[in-house]
Amino acid sequence: MRLRTPSKAAGAAAVALTLGLTVGGCRGNTSSEPPVHLNPNMDHQQKFTAQDRSDFYDDGRAMREPPAGTVARSVAGGADDRFLRDDDHLYRGRGADGRLTDALPAGMQLDAKLLARGQRQFNIYCAPCHSETGLGDGIVIQRGFKVQPPTFHSDQLRAMPLGHFYDVITNGVRTMMPYASQVAPEDRWAIAAWIRVLQASHNATLADVPPEVATQKGWSAR
C-alpha cells in the first residue's frame, strides 16, 4: 500500500491557517478585566458611577449632593481631617505659611514608641540604599548601584527642617522614587524623626550621654 505525501499547497495552507490562528489569538493588547469571572455579579453590578445619568431623579444626575451639615467621620466617631486630607502639616509637611515645617503634626508625640516605629520603617524602606546609619552606603550601593544617595550627616541635610525628609519620602527626589503609596503618612513622620536621631547620634559626644548610661557601658573620656 502506498501512502500519499501531502502536496506543497496543502502544507502551505496548513501553515497559513496555524499562523492565522496564532496571530488572531495575540491581539497585542491587554485586558483590564479579570480572566475568570467566578461570580459575574461581582464584575457587572447594576450601579451608577461618577457623572452617570439617571432617569430616577428629576435633574437626571446619578450623583447626589450630601445632606446639609454632613461631615466626614472617623472610625472613632470624631471629625476626621484624615479623610478630607485638608491637614497640610500632616499630609504635606507644611505649616500655615506654606513652608516645610520643623515640627511633628499635632497629635504625634515624640517618644520612644514613635522612634522605635521610625527605626523599624527606616530599616525596611530606607536602609537598603541609605544604610542603617544614614551614611548612604547601603547594600544596594555596595552591590553596584551607581547613584549613591547623600549622607544624612552633611551640614546641608542636618540644617533641613523635619518636613523636608517627609516631603522627599512622599514625593521622591531626583533618582529616588516616591514612597507615598507604600508608607503611611504617620510612618513617614516617624522615619523623619528617626533620621534626626541618626544625625544626633552621629555627632554626639560623651557629654551627651546620661552619666548612668556611660557608667553602665564603661565609657569614659580619654
mmCIF file of C-alpha atoms in Angstrom:
data_model
loop_
_atom_site.group_PDB
_atom_site.id
_atom_site.type_symbol
_atom_site.label_atom_id
_atom_site.label_comp_id
_atom_site.label_asym_id
_atom_site.label_seq_id
_atom_site.Cartn_x
_atom_site.Cartn_y
_atom_site.Cartn_z
ATOM 1 C CA MET A 1 0.000 0.000 0.000
ATOM 2 C CA ARG A 2 1.350 3.374 -0.939
ATOM 3 C CA LEU A 3 0.826 6.439 1.290
ATOM 4 C CA ARG A 4 0.243 9.757 -0.329
ATOM 5 C CA THR A 5 2.539 12.627 0.554
ATOM 6 C CA PRO A 6 0.665 15.888 1.247
ATOM 7 C CA SER A 7 1.058 18.372 -1.547
ATOM 8 C CA LYS A 8 3.066 21.526 -1.087
ATOM 9 C CA ALA A 9 -0.117 23.566 -1.483
ATOM 10 C CA ALA A 10 -1.831 21.673 1.331
ATOM 11 C CA GLY A 11 1.204 22.098 3.566
ATOM 12 C CA ALA A 12 1.334 25.811 2.880
ATOM 13 C CA ALA A 13 -2.359 26.123 3.624
ATOM 14 C CA ALA A 14 -1.918 24.345 6.953
ATOM 15 C CA VAL A 15 0.946 26.661 7.911
ATOM 16 C CA ALA A 16 -1.059 29.723 6.911
ATOM 17 C CA LEU A 17 -4.034 28.541 8.955
ATOM 18 C CA THR A 18 -1.832 27.943 12.006
ATOM 19 C CA LEU A 19 -0.237 31.359 11.709
ATOM 20 C CA GLY A 20 -3.634 32.984 11.251
ATOM 21 C CA LEU A 21 -4.992 31.384 14.410
ATOM 22 C CA THR A 22 -1.861 32.359 16.327
ATOM 23 C CA VAL A 23 -1.967 35.979 15.212
ATOM 24 C CA GLY A 24 -5.692 36.122 15.849
ATOM 25 C CA GLY A 25 -5.162 34.927 19.398
ATOM 26 C CA CYS A 26 -2.460 37.532 20.069
ATOM 27 C CA ARG A 27 -4.142 40.856 19.519
ATOM 28 C CA GLY A 28 -1.293 42.813 21.045
ATOM 29 C CA ASN A 29 -3.319 44.426 23.836
ATOM 30 C CA THR A 30 -4.120 43.743 27.474
ATOM 31 C CA SER A 31 -7.445 43.457 29.209
ATOM 32 C CA SER A 32 -8.429 45.283 32.353
ATOM 33 C CA GLU A 33 -10.969 42.570 33.122
ATOM 34 C CA PRO A 34 -10.087 39.527 35.251
ATOM 35 C CA PRO A 35 -9.507 36.408 33.114
ATOM 36 C CA VAL A 36 -12.004 34.287 35.040
ATOM 37 C CA HIS A 37 -15.398 35.512 36.232
ATOM 38 C CA LEU A 38 -16.257 33.172 39.069
ATOM 39 C CA ASN A 39 -19.131 35.423 40.064
ATOM 40 C CA PRO A 40 -20.219 37.704 37.202
ATOM 41 C CA ASN A 41 -22.346 39.796 39.581
ATOM 42 C CA MET A 42 -19.144 40.971 41.248
ATOM 43 C CA ASP A 43 -17.897 42.423 37.934
ATOM 44 C CA HIS A 44 -21.124 43.542 36.313
ATOM 45 C CA GLN A 45 -23.216 45.156 39.009
ATOM 46 C CA GLN A 46 -26.203 47.380 38.419
ATOM 47 C CA LYS A 47 -24.786 50.620 39.714
ATOM 48 C CA PHE A 48 -24.083 54.220 38.859
ATOM 49 C CA THR A 49 -20.592 55.662 38.666
ATOM 50 C CA ALA A 50 -19.436 59.278 38.812
ATOM 51 C CA GLN A 51 -21.020 61.538 36.174
ATOM 52 C CA ASP A 52 -23.553 58.855 35.123
ATOM 53 C CA ARG A 53 -27.060 59.872 34.093
ATOM 54 C CA SER A 54 -30.073 58.597 35.995
ATOM 55 C CA ASP A 55 -33.718 58.966 34.995
ATOM 56 C CA PHE A 56 -34.731 58.196 38.579
ATOM 57 C CA TYR A 57 -34.050 61.780 39.682
ATOM 58 C CA ASP A 58 -35.648 64.862 38.196
ATOM 59 C CA ASP A 59 -32.292 66.511 37.499
ATOM 60 C CA GLY A 60 -31.074 63.441 35.577
ATOM 61 C CA ARG A 61 -27.943 63.040 37.699
ATOM 62 C CA ALA A 62 -26.885 59.872 39.474
ATOM 63 C CA MET A 63 -24.552 61.782 41.806
ATOM 64 C CA ARG A 64 -26.357 63.225 44.800
ATOM 65 C CA GLU A 65 -25.391 66.162 46.983
ATOM 66 C CA PRO A 66 -24.841 65.132 50.630
ATOM 67 C CA PRO A 67 -27.417 66.446 53.094
ATOM 68 C CA ALA A 68 -26.634 69.803 54.671
ATOM 69 C CA GLY A 69 -24.309 69.514 57.642
ATOM 70 C CA THR A 70 -22.751 66.210 56.552
ATOM 71 C CA VAL A 71 -19.193 65.797 57.839
ATOM 72 C CA ALA A 72 -16.614 63.088 57.344
ATOM 73 C CA ARG A 73 -16.323 60.895 60.407
ATOM 74 C CA SER A 74 -13.545 58.625 61.626
ATOM 75 C CA VAL A 75 -13.902 55.106 62.954
ATOM 76 C CA ALA A 76 -13.698 56.568 66.441
ATOM 77 C CA GLY A 77 -16.660 58.808 65.659
ATOM 78 C CA GLY A 78 -14.988 62.235 65.551
ATOM 79 C CA ALA A 79 -14.415 64.698 62.753
ATOM 80 C CA ASP A 80 -11.728 63.209 60.549
ATOM 81 C CA ASP A 81 -9.448 65.535 58.588
ATOM 82 C CA ARG A 82 -7.504 62.447 57.532
ATOM 83 C CA PHE A 83 -10.491 61.582 55.337
ATOM 84 C CA LEU A 84 -10.665 65.088 53.909
ATOM 85 C CA ARG A 85 -6.865 65.322 53.696
ATOM 86 C CA ASP A 86 -7.023 69.041 54.427
ATOM 87 C CA ASP A 87 -4.232 68.970 57.019
ATOM 88 C CA ASP A 88 -1.246 70.448 55.190
ATOM 89 C CA HIS A 89 1.043 69.746 58.136
ATOM 90 C CA LEU A 90 0.226 66.034 58.360
ATOM 91 C CA TYR A 91 -0.100 65.269 54.659
ATOM 92 C CA ARG A 92 2.294 67.711 53.008
ATOM 93 C CA GLY A 93 4.763 68.587 55.733
ATOM 94 C CA ARG A 94 3.972 72.292 55.519
ATOM 95 C CA GLY A 95 2.883 74.833 58.085
ATOM 96 C CA ALA A 96 0.297 77.590 57.853
ATOM 97 C CA ASP A 97 2.812 79.742 55.953
ATOM 98 C CA GLY A 98 3.198 77.082 53.260
ATOM 99 C CA ARG A 99 6.813 76.358 54.169
ATOM 100 C CA LEU A 100 8.227 72.989 55.213
ATOM 101 C CA THR A 101 7.811 72.670 58.956
ATOM 102 C CA ASP A 102 10.330 71.517 61.532
ATOM 103 C CA ALA A 103 7.785 70.055 63.940
ATOM 104 C CA LEU A 104 5.701 66.904 64.165
ATOM 105 C CA PRO A 105 1.987 67.218 63.343
ATOM 106 C CA ALA A 106 -0.474 67.798 66.142
ATOM 107 C CA GLY A 107 -1.335 64.589 67.926
ATOM 108 C CA MET A 108 2.017 62.919 67.238
ATOM 109 C CA GLN A 109 4.183 62.677 70.346
ATOM 110 C CA LEU A 110 7.942 62.363 70.180
ATOM 111 C CA ASP A 111 8.585 59.369 72.414
ATOM 112 C CA ALA A 112 10.344 56.021 72.446
ATOM 113 C CA LYS A 113 7.381 54.338 70.759
ATOM 114 C CA LEU A 114 7.449 56.744 67.808
ATOM 115 C CA LEU A 115 11.213 56.417 67.406
ATOM 116 C CA ALA A 116 11.046 52.617 67.521
ATOM 117 C CA ARG A 117 8.404 52.777 64.825
ATOM 118 C CA GLY A 118 10.546 55.139 62.767
ATOM 119 C CA GLN A 119 13.619 52.923 63.116
ATOM 120 C CA ARG A 120 11.669 49.864 62.012
ATOM 121 C CA GLN A 121 10.208 51.584 58.946
ATOM 122 C CA PHE A 122 13.526 53.227 58.094
ATOM 123 C CA ASN A 123 15.330 49.889 58.139
ATOM 124 C CA ILE A 124 12.683 48.393 55.856
ATOM 125 C CA TYR A 125 12.328 51.124 53.228
ATOM 126 C CA CYS A 126 15.376 53.386 53.521
ATOM 127 C CA ALA A 127 18.338 51.371 54.796
ATOM 128 C CA PRO A 128 18.796 49.308 51.577
ATOM 129 C CA CYS A 129 20.159 52.475 49.955
ATOM 130 C CA HIS A 130 20.922 54.830 52.843
ATOM 131 C CA SER A 131 22.230 52.128 55.250
ATOM 132 C CA GLU A 132 21.055 51.796 58.842
ATOM 133 C CA THR A 133 23.435 54.567 59.866
ATOM 134 C CA GLY A 134 22.294 57.022 57.186
ATOM 135 C CA LEU A 135 25.724 57.311 55.588
ATOM 136 C CA GLY A 136 24.400 56.447 52.126
ATOM 137 C CA ASP A 137 26.319 53.195 51.719
ATOM 138 C CA GLY A 138 23.534 50.620 51.949
ATOM 139 C CA ILE A 139 23.610 47.131 50.475
ATOM 140 C CA VAL A 140 22.176 48.361 47.168
ATOM 141 C CA ILE A 141 25.131 50.698 46.759
ATOM 142 C CA GLN A 142 27.594 48.006 47.840
ATOM 143 C CA ARG A 143 26.174 45.699 45.171
ATOM 144 C CA GLY A 144 26.930 48.160 42.396
ATOM 145 C CA PHE A 145 24.148 50.742 42.146
ATOM 146 C CA LYS A 146 25.885 53.720 40.575
ATOM 147 C CA VAL A 147 23.891 56.596 42.080
ATOM 148 C CA GLN A 148 24.878 56.937 45.721
ATOM 149 C CA PRO A 149 22.392 58.748 47.956
ATOM 150 C CA PRO A 150 23.685 61.649 50.031
ATOM 151 C CA THR A 151 24.665 61.106 53.638
ATOM 152 C CA PHE A 152 22.180 62.408 56.186
ATOM 153 C CA HIS A 153 25.131 63.716 58.190
ATOM 154 C CA SER A 154 26.158 66.500 55.834
ATOM 155 C CA ASP A 155 25.809 70.068 57.067
ATOM 156 C CA GLN A 156 23.217 70.675 54.338
ATOM 157 C CA LEU A 157 20.851 67.899 55.412
ATOM 158 C CA ARG A 158 21.418 68.481 59.118
ATOM 159 C CA ALA A 159 20.088 72.009 58.569
ATOM 160 C CA MET A 160 16.962 70.841 56.730
ATOM 161 C CA PRO A 161 13.620 71.000 58.565
ATOM 162 C CA LEU A 162 11.870 67.792 59.556
ATOM 163 C CA GLY A 163 9.278 68.378 56.847
ATOM 164 C CA HIS A 164 11.986 68.127 54.189
ATOM 165 C CA PHE A 165 12.508 64.444 54.881
ATOM 166 C CA TYR A 166 8.761 63.857 54.983
ATOM 167 C CA ASP A 167 8.412 65.643 51.637
ATOM 168 C CA VAL A 168 11.180 63.595 49.993
ATOM 169 C CA ILE A 169 9.677 60.315 51.218
ATOM 170 C CA THR A 170 6.284 61.423 49.922
ATOM 171 C CA ASN A 171 7.248 62.835 46.526
ATOM 172 C CA GLY A 172 10.704 61.439 45.806
ATOM 173 C CA VAL A 173 13.663 63.450 44.589
ATOM 174 C CA ARG A 174 15.993 63.025 41.615
ATOM 175 C CA THR A 175 16.541 59.267 41.180
ATOM 176 C CA MET A 176 14.617 58.350 44.350
ATOM 177 C CA MET A 177 11.032 57.334 43.667
ATOM 178 C CA PRO A 178 8.170 58.433 45.981
ATOM 179 C CA TYR A 179 7.106 56.096 48.774
ATOM 180 C CA ALA A 180 3.686 57.653 49.458
ATOM 181 C CA SER A 181 1.875 54.537 48.223
ATOM 182 C CA GLN A 182 3.944 52.249 50.461
ATOM 183 C CA VAL A 183 4.446 54.210 53.675
ATOM 184 C CA ALA A 184 1.566 55.763 55.619
ATOM 185 C CA PRO A 185 1.818 59.500 56.481
ATOM 186 C CA GLU A 186 2.318 58.814 60.196
ATOM 187 C CA ASP A 187 5.104 56.364 59.390
ATOM 188 C CA ARG A 188 6.789 58.922 57.132
ATOM 189 C CA TRP A 189 6.895 61.329 60.074
ATOM 190 C CA ALA A 190 8.261 58.568 62.293
ATOM 191 C CA ILE A 191 11.018 57.926 59.744
ATOM 192 C CA ALA A 192 11.833 61.642 59.605
ATOM 193 C CA ALA A 193 12.117 61.679 63.403
ATOM 194 C CA TRP A 194 14.434 58.656 63.293
ATOM 195 C CA ILE A 195 16.655 60.421 60.759
ATOM 196 C CA ARG A 196 17.030 63.185 63.321
ATOM 197 C CA VAL A 197 18.130 60.557 65.855
ATOM 198 C CA LEU A 198 20.738 59.231 63.419
ATOM 199 C CA GLN A 199 22.020 62.763 62.824
ATOM 200 C CA ALA A 200 22.245 63.484 66.545
ATOM 201 C CA SER A 201 23.942 60.193 67.391
ATOM 202 C CA HIS A 202 26.484 60.548 64.598
ATOM 203 C CA ASN A 203 27.702 63.828 66.048
ATOM 204 C CA ALA A 204 27.232 63.011 69.723
ATOM 205 C CA THR A 205 29.976 63.279 72.338
ATOM 206 C CA LEU A 206 30.325 61.592 75.707
ATOM 207 C CA ALA A 207 28.894 64.708 77.294
ATOM 208 C CA ASP A 208 25.598 63.973 75.530
ATOM 209 C CA VAL A 209 25.332 60.540 77.181
ATOM 210 C CA PRO A 210 23.485 60.369 80.533
ATOM 211 C CA PRO A 211 26.060 59.641 83.291
ATOM 212 C CA GLU A 212 24.283 56.463 84.418
ATOM 213 C CA VAL A 213 24.339 55.089 80.868
ATOM 214 C CA ALA A 214 28.020 55.950 80.423
ATOM 215 C CA THR A 215 28.844 54.213 83.715
ATOM 216 C CA GLN A 216 26.828 51.152 82.756
ATOM 217 C CA LYS A 217 28.592 50.931 79.404
ATOM 218 C CA GLY A 218 32.004 51.597 80.895
ATOM 219 C CA TRP A 219 32.527 54.676 78.765
ATOM 220 C CA SER A 220 34.865 57.386 79.964
ATOM 221 C CA ALA A 221 36.541 60.415 78.449
ATOM 222 C CA ARG A 222 40.153 59.961 77.449
#
